[in-house]
Coordinates of C-alpha atoms in Angstrom, one line a residue:
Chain A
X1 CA 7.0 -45.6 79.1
X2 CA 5.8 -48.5 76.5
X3 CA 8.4 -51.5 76.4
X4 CA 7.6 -53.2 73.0
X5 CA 8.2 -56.8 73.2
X6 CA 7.0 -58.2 69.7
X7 CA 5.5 -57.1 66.5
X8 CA 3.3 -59.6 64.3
X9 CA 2.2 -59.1 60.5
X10 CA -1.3 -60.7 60.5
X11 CA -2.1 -61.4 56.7
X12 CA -4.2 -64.7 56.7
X13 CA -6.1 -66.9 59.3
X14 CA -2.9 -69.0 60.4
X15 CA -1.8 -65.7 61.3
X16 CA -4.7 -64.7 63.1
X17 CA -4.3 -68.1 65.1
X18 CA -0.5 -67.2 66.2
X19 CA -1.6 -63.6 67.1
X20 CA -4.0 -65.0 69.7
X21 CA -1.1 -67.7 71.6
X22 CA 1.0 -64.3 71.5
X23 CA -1.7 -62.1 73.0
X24 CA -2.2 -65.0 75.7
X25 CA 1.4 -65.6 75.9
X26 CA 1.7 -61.7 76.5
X27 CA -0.7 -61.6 79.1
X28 CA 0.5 -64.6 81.0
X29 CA 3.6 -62.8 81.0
X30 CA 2.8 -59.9 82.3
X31 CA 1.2 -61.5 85.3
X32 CA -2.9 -61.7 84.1
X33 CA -5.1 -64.3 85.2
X34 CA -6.1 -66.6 83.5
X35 CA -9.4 -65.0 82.3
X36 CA -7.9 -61.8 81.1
X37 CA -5.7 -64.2 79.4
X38 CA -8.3 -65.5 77.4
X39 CA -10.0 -62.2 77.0
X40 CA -7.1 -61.1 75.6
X41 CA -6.2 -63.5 73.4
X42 CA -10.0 -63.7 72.1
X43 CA -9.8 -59.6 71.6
X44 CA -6.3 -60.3 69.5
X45 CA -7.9 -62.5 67.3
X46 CA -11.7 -60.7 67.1
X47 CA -9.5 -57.4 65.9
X48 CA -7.2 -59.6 63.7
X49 CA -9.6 -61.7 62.1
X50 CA -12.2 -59.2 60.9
X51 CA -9.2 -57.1 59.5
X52 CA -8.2 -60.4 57.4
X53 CA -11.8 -61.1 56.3
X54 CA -11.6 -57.2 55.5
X55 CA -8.5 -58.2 53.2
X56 CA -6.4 -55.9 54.8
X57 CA -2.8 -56.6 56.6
X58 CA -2.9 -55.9 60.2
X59 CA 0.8 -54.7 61.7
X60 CA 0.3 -56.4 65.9
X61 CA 2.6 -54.4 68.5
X62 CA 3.0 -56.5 71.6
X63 CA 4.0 -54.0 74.3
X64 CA 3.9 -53.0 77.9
X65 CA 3.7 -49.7 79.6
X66 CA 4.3 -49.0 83.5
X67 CA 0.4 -50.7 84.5
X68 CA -0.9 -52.1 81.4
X69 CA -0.9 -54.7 78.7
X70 CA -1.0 -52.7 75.7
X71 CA -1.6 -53.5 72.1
X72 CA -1.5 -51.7 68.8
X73 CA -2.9 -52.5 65.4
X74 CA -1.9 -50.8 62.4
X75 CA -4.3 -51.9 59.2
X76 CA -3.9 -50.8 56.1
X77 CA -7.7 -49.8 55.7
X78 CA -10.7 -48.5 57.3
X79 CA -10.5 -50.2 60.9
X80 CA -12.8 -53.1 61.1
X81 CA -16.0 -51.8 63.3
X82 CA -17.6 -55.1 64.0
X83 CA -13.7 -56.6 65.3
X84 CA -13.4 -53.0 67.3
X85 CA -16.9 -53.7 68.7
X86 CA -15.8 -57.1 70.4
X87 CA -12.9 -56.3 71.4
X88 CA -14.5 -53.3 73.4
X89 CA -16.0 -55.7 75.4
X90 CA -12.7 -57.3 76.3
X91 CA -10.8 -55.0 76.9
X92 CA -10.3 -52.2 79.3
X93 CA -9.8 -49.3 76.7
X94 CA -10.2 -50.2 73.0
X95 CA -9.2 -46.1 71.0
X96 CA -8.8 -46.5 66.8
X97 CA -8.3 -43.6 65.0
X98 CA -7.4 -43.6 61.4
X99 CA -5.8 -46.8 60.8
X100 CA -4.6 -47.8 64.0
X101 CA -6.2 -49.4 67.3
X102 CA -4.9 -49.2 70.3
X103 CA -6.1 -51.3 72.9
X104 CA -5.3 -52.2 76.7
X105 CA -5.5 -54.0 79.8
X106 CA -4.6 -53.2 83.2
X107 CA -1.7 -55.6 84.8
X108 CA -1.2 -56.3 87.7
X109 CA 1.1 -53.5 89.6
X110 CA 3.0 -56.0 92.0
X111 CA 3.8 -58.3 89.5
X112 CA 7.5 -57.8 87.8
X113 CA 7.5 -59.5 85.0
X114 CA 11.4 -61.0 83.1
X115 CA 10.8 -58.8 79.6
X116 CA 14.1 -59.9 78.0
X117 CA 12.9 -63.4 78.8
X118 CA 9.3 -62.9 77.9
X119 CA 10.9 -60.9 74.5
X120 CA 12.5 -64.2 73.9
X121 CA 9.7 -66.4 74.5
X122 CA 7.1 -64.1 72.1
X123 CA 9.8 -64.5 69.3
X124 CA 10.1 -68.2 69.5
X125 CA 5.9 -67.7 68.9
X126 CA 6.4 -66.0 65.7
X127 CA 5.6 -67.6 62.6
X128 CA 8.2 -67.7 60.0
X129 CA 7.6 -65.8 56.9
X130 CA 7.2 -68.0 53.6
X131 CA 10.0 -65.6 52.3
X132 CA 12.5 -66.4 55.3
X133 CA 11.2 -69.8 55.2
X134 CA 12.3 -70.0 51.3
X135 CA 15.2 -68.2 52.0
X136 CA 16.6 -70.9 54.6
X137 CA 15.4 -73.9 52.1
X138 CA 17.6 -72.3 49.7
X139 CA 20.0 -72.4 52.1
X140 CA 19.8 -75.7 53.1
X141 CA 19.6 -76.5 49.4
X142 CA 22.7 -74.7 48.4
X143 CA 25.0 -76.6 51.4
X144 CA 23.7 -79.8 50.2
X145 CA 24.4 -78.7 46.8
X146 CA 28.1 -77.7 47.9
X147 CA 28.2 -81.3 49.6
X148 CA 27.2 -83.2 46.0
X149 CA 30.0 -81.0 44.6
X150 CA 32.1 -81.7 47.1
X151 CA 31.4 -85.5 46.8
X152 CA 31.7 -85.8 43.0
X153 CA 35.5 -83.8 43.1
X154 CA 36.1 -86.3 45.8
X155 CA 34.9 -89.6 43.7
X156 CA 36.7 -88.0 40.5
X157 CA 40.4 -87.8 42.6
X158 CA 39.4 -91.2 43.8
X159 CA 38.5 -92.8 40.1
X160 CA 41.5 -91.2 39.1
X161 CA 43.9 -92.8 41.8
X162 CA 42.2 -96.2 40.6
X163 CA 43.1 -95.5 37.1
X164 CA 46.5 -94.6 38.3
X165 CA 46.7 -98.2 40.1
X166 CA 45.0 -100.1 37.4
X167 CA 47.5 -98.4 35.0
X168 CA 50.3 -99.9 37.0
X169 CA 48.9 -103.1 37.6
X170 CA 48.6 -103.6 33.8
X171 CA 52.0 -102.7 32.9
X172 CA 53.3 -105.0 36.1
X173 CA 51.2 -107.8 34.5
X174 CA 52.8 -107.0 30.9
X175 CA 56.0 -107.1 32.5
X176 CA 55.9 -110.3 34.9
X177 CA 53.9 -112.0 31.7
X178 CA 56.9 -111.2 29.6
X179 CA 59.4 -112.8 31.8
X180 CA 57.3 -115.8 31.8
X181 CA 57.2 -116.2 28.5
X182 CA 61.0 -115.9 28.1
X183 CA 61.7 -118.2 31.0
X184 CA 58.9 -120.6 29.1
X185 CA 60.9 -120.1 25.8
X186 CA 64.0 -121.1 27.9
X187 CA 62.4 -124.1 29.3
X188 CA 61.7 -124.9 25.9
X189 CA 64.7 -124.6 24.7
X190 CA 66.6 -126.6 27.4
X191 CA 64.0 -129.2 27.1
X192 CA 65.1 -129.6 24.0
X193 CA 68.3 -129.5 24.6
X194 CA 67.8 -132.4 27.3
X195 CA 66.0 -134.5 24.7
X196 CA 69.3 -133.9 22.4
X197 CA 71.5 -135.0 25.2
X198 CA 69.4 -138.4 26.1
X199 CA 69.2 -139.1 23.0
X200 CA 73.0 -138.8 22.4
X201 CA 73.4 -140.8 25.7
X202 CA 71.7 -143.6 24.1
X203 CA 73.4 -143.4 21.0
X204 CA 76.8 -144.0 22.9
X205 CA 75.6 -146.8 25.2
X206 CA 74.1 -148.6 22.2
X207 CA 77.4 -147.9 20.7
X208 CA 79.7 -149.2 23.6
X209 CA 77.3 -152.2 24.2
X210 CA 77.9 -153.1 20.4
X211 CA 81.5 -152.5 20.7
X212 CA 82.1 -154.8 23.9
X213 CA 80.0 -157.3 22.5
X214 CA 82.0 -157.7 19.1
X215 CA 85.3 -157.1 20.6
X216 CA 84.9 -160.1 23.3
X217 CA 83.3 -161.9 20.6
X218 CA 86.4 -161.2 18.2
X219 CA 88.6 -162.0 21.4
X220 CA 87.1 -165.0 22.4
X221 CA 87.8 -167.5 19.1
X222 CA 92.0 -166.7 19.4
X223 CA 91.6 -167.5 23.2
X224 CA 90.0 -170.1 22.5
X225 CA 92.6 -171.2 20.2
X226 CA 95.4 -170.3 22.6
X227 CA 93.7 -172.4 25.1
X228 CA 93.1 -175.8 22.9
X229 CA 96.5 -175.2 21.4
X230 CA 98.4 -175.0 25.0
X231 CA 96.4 -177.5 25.8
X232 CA 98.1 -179.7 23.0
X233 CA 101.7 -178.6 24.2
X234 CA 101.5 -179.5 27.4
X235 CA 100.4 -183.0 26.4
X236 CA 102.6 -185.5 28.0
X237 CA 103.7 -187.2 25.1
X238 CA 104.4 -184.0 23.6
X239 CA 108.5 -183.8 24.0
X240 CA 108.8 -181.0 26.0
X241 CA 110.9 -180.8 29.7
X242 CA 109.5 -180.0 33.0
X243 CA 110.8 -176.3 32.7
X244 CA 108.7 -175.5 29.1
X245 CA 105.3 -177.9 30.4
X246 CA 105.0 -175.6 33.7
X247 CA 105.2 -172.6 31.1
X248 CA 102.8 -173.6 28.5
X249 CA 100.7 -174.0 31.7
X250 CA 101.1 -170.5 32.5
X251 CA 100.0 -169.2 29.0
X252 CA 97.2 -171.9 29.6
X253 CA 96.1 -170.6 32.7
X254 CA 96.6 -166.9 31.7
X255 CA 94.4 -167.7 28.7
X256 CA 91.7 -168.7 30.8
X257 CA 91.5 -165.8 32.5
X258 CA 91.1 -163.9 29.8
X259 CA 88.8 -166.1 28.8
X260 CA 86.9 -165.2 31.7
X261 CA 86.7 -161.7 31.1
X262 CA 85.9 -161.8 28.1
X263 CA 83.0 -163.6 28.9
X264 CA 82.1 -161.8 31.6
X265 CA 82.0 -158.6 29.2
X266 CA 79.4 -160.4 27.1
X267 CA 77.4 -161.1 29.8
X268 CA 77.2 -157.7 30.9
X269 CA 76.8 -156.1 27.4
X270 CA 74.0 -158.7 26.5
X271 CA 72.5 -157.5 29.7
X272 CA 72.5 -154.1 29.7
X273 CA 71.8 -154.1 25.7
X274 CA 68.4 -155.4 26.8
X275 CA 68.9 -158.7 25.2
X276 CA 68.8 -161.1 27.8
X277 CA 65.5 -162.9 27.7
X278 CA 64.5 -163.6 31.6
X279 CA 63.5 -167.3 32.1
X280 CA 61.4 -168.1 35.1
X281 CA 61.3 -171.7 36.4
X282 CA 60.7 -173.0 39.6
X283 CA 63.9 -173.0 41.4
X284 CA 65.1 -175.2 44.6
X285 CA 66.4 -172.8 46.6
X286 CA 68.4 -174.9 49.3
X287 CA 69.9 -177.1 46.5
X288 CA 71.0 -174.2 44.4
X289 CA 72.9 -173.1 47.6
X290 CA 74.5 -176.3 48.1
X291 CA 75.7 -176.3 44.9
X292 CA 77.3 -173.0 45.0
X293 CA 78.8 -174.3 48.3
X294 CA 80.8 -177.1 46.6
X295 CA 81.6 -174.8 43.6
X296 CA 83.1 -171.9 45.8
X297 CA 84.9 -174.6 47.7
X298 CA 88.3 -174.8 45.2
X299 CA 88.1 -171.2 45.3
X300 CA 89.0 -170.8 49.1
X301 CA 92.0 -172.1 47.6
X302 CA 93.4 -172.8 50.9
X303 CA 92.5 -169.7 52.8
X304 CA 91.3 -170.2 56.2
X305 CA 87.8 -169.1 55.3
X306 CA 84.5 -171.1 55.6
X307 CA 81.2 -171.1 53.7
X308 CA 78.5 -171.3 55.8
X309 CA 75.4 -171.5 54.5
X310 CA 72.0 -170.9 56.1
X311 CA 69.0 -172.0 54.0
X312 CA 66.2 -172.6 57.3
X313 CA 64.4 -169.9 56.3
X314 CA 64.1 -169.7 52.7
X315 CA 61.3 -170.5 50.6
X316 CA 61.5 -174.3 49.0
X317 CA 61.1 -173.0 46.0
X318 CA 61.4 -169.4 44.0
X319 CA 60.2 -168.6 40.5
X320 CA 62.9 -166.7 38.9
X321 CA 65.3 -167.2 36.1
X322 CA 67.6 -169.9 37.2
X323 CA 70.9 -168.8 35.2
X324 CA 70.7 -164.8 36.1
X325 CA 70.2 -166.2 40.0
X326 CA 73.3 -168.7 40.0
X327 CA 75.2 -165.9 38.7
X328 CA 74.6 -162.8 40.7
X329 CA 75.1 -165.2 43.6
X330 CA 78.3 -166.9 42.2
X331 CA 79.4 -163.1 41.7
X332 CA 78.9 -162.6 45.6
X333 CA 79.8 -165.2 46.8
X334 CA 83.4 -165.0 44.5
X335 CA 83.9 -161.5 45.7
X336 CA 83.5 -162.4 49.6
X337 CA 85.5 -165.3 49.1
X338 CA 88.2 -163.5 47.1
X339 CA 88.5 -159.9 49.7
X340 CA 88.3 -162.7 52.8
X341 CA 91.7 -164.0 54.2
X342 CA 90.1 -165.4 57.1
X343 CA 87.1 -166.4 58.6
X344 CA 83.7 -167.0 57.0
X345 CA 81.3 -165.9 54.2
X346 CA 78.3 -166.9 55.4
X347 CA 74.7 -167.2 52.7
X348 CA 71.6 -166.4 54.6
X349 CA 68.2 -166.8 52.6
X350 CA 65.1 -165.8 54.7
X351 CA 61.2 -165.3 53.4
X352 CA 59.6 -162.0 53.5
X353 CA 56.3 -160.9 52.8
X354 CA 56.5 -161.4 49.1
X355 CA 60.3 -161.5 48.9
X356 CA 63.1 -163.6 49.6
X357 CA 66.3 -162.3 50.9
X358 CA 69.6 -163.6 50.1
X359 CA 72.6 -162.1 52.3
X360 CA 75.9 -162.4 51.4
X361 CA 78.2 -161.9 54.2
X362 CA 81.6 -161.9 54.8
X363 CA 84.8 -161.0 57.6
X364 CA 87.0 -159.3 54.8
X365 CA 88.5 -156.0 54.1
X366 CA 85.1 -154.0 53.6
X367 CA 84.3 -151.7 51.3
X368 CA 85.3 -148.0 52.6
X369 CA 81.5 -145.6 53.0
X370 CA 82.6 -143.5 50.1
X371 CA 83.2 -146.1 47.6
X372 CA 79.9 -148.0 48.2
X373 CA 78.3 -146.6 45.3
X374 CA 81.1 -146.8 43.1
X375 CA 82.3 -150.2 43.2
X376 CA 78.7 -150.6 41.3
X377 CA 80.2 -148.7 37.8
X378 CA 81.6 -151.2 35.1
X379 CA 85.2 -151.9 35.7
X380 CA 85.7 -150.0 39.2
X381 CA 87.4 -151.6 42.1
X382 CA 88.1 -149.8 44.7
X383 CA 91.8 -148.2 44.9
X384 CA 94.2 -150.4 47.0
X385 CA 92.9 -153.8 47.4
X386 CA 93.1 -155.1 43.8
X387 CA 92.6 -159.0 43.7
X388 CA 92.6 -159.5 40.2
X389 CA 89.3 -159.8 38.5
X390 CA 87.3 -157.5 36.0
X391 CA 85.5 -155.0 38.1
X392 CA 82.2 -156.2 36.2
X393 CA 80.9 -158.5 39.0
X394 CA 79.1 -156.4 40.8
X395 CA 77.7 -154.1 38.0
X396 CA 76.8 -157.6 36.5
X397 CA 75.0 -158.9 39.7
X398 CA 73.3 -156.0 40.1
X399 CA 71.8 -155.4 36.6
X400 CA 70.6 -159.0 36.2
X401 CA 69.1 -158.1 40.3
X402 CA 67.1 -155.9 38.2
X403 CA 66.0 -157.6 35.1
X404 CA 64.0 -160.0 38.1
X405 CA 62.9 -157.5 39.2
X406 CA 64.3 -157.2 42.5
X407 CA 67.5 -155.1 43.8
X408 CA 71.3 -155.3 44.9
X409 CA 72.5 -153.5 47.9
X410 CA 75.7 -153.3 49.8
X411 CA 76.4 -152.5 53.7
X412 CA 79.8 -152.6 54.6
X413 CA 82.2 -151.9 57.8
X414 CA 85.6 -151.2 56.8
X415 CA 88.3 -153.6 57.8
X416 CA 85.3 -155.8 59.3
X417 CA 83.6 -157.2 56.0
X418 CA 80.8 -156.9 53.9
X419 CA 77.1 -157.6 53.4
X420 CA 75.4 -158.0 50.2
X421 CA 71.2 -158.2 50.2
X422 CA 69.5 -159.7 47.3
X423 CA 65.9 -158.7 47.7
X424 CA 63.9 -160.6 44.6
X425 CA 60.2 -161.2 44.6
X426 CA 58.7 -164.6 44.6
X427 CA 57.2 -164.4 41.7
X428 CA 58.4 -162.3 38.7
X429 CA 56.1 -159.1 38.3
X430 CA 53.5 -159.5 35.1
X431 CA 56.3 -158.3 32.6
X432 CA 60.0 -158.2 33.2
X433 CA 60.9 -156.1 30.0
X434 CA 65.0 -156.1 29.9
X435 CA 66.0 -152.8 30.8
X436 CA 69.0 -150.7 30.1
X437 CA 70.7 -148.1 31.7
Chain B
X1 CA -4.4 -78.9 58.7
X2 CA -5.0 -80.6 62.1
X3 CA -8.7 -83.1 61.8
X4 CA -11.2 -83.4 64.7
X5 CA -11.6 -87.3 64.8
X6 CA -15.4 -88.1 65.0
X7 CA -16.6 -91.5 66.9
X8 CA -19.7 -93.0 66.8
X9 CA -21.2 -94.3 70.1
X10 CA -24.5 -95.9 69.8
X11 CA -26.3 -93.5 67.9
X12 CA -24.4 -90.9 68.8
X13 CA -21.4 -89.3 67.5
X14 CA -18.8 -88.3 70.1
X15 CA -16.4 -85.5 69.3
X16 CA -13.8 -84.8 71.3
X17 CA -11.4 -81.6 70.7
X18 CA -8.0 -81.8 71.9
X19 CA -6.2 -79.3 70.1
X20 CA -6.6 -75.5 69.7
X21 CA -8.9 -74.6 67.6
X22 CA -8.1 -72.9 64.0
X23 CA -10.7 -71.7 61.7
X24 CA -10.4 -74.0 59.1
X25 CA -10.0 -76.8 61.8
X26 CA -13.7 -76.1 62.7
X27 CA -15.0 -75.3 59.2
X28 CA -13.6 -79.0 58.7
X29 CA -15.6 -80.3 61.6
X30 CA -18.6 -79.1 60.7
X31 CA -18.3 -80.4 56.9
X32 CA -17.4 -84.3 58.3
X33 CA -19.9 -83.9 61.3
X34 CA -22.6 -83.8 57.9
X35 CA -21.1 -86.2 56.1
X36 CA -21.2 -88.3 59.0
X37 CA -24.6 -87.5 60.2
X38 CA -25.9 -88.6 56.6
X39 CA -24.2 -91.4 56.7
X40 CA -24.9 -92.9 59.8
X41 CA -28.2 -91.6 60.6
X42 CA -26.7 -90.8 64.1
X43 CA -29.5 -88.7 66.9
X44 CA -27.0 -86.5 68.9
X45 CA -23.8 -85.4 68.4
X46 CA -21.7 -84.6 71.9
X47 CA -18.6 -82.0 71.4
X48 CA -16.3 -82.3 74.4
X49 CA -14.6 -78.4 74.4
X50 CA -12.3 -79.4 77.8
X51 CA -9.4 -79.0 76.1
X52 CA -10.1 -75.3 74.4
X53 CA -9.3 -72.5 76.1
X54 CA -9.9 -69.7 73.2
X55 CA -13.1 -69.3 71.6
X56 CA -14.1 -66.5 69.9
X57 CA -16.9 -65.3 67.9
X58 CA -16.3 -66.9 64.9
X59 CA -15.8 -70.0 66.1
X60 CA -19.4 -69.8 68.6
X61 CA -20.5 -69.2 65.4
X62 CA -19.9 -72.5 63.5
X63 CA -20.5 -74.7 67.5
X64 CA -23.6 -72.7 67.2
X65 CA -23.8 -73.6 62.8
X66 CA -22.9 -77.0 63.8
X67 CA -26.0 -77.4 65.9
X68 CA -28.2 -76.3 63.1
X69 CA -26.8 -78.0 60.4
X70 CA -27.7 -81.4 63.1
X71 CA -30.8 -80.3 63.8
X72 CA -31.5 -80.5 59.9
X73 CA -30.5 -84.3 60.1
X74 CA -32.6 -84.3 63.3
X75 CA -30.0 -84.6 65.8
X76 CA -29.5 -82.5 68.8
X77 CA -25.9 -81.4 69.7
X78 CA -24.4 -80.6 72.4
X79 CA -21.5 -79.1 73.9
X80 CA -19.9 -79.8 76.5
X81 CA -17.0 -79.5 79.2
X82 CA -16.9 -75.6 78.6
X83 CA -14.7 -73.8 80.6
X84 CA -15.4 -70.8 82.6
X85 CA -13.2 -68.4 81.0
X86 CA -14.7 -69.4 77.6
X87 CA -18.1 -68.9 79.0
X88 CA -17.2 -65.9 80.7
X89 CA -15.8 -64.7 77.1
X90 CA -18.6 -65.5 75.4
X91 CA -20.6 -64.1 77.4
X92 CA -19.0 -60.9 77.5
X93 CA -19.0 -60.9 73.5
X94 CA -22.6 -61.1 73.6
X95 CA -22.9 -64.3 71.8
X96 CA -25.2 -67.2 72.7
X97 CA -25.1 -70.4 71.3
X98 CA -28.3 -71.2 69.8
X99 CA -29.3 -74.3 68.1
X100 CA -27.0 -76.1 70.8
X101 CA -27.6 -77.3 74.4
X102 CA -24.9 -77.6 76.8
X103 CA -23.7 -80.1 79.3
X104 CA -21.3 -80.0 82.5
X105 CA -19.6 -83.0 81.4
X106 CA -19.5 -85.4 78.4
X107 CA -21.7 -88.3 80.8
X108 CA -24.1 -85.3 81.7
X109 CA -24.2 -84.7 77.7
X110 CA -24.7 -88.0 76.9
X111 CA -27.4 -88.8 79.5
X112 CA -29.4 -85.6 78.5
X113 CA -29.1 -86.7 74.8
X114 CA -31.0 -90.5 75.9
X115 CA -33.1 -88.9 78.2
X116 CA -34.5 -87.3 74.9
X117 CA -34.4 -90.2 73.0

């Protein structure tokens, strides 16, 4: 019984070189030693090669019978005598008959060789044909080809997603620069609007400013007149009785106050109209406060209530406009005097870096939290605890504070008194410009 | 197509084949061997044959064409490290080597090649 394990198609010389490893693979196989090995191997390729250099095709069976190694050659030609004539040599029995040689070698009997592994081995020997090899190129080349397709359908959905998002992107950027632009025409429009309004605002505080100031000037000439002509009544050698003197002195005095007002409305009007030319000098500090001391003292008009003033620590000497000073402090100092029933408004002056600080202290009624700000608006006073007066003090005070460039602040403890701080610089800053509102 | 490297040693050139042989592998041999003999004016050429285990009659031939084609460049070859079954093959096929002297061992080879010298 012959068990084929291989066939080999032996067309060129790389073929012939393969033949021989399987011949010796073969024959290592089936148990030979290593010199029938070689024989052979050197047989397989005598026979193969002079069939080649013949031009023919030699067909190899690899094969085994029951004692032997045995090998057939199938050539498509006249059987190549010289190839025949080695491997006769090499071989145990070498037959050919037409176109086929058949040649073999005894094996060893005790030997029992793996043939399915040994079948497996031989075919892992076998060249590849160029046709199979082209065949599993093409393979190769038509799954990669597959892949690129693959890739591009891939990219495409992908470049088409991107459009998608770019699509919606633009029309989010349309949208979003759209609303801009409206809110920008908006802004616009309210700017505008704002411009219209300030501009209006001035337009009526130029208008009131005008107004106060030629109403108190139109006021003041008849009170004047009032005043001069009461004045003349009450004369002493003027005739008239106890009774009608103490009355003209009442229209006298009533006069005054008026008088007062009136002028007190100028002042503020010229001040907030921009008008009011600042004047530094060189100002004695303790001796303006001593003379504001004598001049509140009438107004204590009896009240247990004390001026106390504490000049220590001012500065000798400030440079600020002398008027606008003597009257934001008269203004204080009138106020504390006027909301005091007892006790003492005190004056404190102390230096700071740059500054001076005038305090204004007193034990009166206070100023309730709420109304702080308030009692600082033209003609305000706070509901309650009217004491006469025009309710322009303070707004006064605290404008010409400004024009020197330095501020008016209140701090006050209900029912316990107040505290006023003038903070003004020493020196007037480069250019005091009168400001308004 | 495997290559033979060829060293020169001295005035020698040393070949050493490590692979198995092919035919074109050894018709490529023999065409560097005479480039390199020409070129180098080398007087022996050693081929170490440890590593083959097939030869057959075409490739005695060229060992034995390689030894003639030296001998023209006056340079003796020869071959050593042959192994037992390849001499026993040879043998058998009824081929003998001319134009080439063989060694035991490339040191025997190269010794027998100065001894000439």
């Amino acid at each position: 019984m012959t068990n084929e394990l291989a066939r080999l198609s032996v067309r060129s010389l790389p073929d012939v070189f393969a033949a021989r490893r399987l011949g010796r693979e073969l024959a290592a196989g089936l148990g030979l030693e290593h010199q029938d090995q070689v024989r052979v191997a050197t047989a397989l390729s005598e026979v193969s090669r002079s069939a080649v250099s013949l031009g023919q095709t030699a067909a190899i069976t690899f094969a085994a019978d029951e004692n032997s190694l045995v090998l057939s050659v199938a050539v498509d030609g006249t059987p190549p005598a010289d190839g025949i004539a080695a491997a006769a040599r090499l071989m145990d029995v070498v037959a050919a008959d037409e176109q086929v040689i058949r040649m073999s070698k005894r094996r060893p009997l005790h030997s029992t060789p793996d043939f399915p592994a040994l079948t497996e081995r031989l075919a892992a020997m076998l060249p590849e044909s160029t046709l199979d090899e082209l065949r599993r190129n093409n393979q190769d080349l038509i799954a990669a080809l597959e892949d690129v397709t693959r890739q591009k359908e891939q990219l495409a959905a992908l470049n088409a997603e991107l459009q998608e998002t770019n699509r919606g992107v633009m029309a989010l950027y349309g949208e979003l620069s759209e609303e801009l632009e409206q809110t920008n025409r908006g802004v616009v429009a309210l700017y505008r609007e704002l411009d219209e309004k300030s501009e209006q605002l001035r337009a009526a505080a130029e208008s009131k400013n005008r107004f106060w100031a030629n109403i108190s000037h139109e006021l003041r000439s008849p009170l004047n007149s009032i005043i001069g002509l009461a004045r003349l009544l009450a004369d002493p050698d003027g005739g008239l009785d106890a009774e009608q003197s103490y009355q003209v002195e009442l229209i006298r005095g009533a006069a005054a106050t008026l008088l007062t007002m009136v002028n007190d409305l100028l002042d503020v009007a010229k001040a907030e109209s921009g008008r009011y030319v600042v004047n530094p000098t060189e100002v004695g500090l303790p001796a303006l406060l001593a003379t504001l001391r004598g001049l509140m003292r009438p107004v204590t008009d009896g009240k247990p209530v004390e001026v106390v003033i504490c000049a220590e620590d001012a500065p000798p000497t400030l440079l600020t406009d002398e008027m606008a000073l003597t009257a934001i402090l008269r203004n204080l100092l009138s106020n504390a005097v006027k909301y005091t029933d007892s006790g003492e408004v005190r004056v404190t002056a102390r230096t700071l870096p740059g500054r001076v600080e005038l305090q204004v202290s007193d034990t009166g009624t206070g100023i309730p939290a709420q109304e702080i700000e308030r009692v600082f608006e033209e003609f305000y006073q706070v509901p309650g605890a009217r004491r006469g007066g025009t309710g322009l003090g303070l707004p006064y005070a605290r404008r010409l504070a400004r024009l020197l460039g330095g501020e008016l602040t209140l701090a006050s403890d209900a029912g316990r008194g107040t505290t006023a701080v003038l903070s003004l610089p020493l020196k007037p800053a480069a250019e005091v410009s009168g400001v308004s509102a | 197509m495997e290559r033979v490297p060829i060293l020169k040693i001295g005035r020698t050139l040393f070949v050493s084949i490590q692979i198995e042989l092919q035919d074109d592998t050894v018709v490529r041999l023999q065409e560097d061997l005479a480039d390199e003999l020409s070129a180098t004016g080398a007087r022996g050429v050693v081929i170490d044959i440890t590593a083959v285990e097939i030869v057959d009659s075409f490739i005695g031939r060229m060992l034995s064409m390689i030894g003639s084609i030296s001998r023209l460049f006056d340079a003796e070859t020869v071959i050593v490290g042959m192994r037992p079954a390849v001499a026993i093959t040879l043998t058998e096929l009824g081929l003998s080597l001319n134009g080439v002297r063989t060694a035991l061992n490339a040191e025997k080879g190269l010794e027998l090649l100065n001894g000439k010298a």
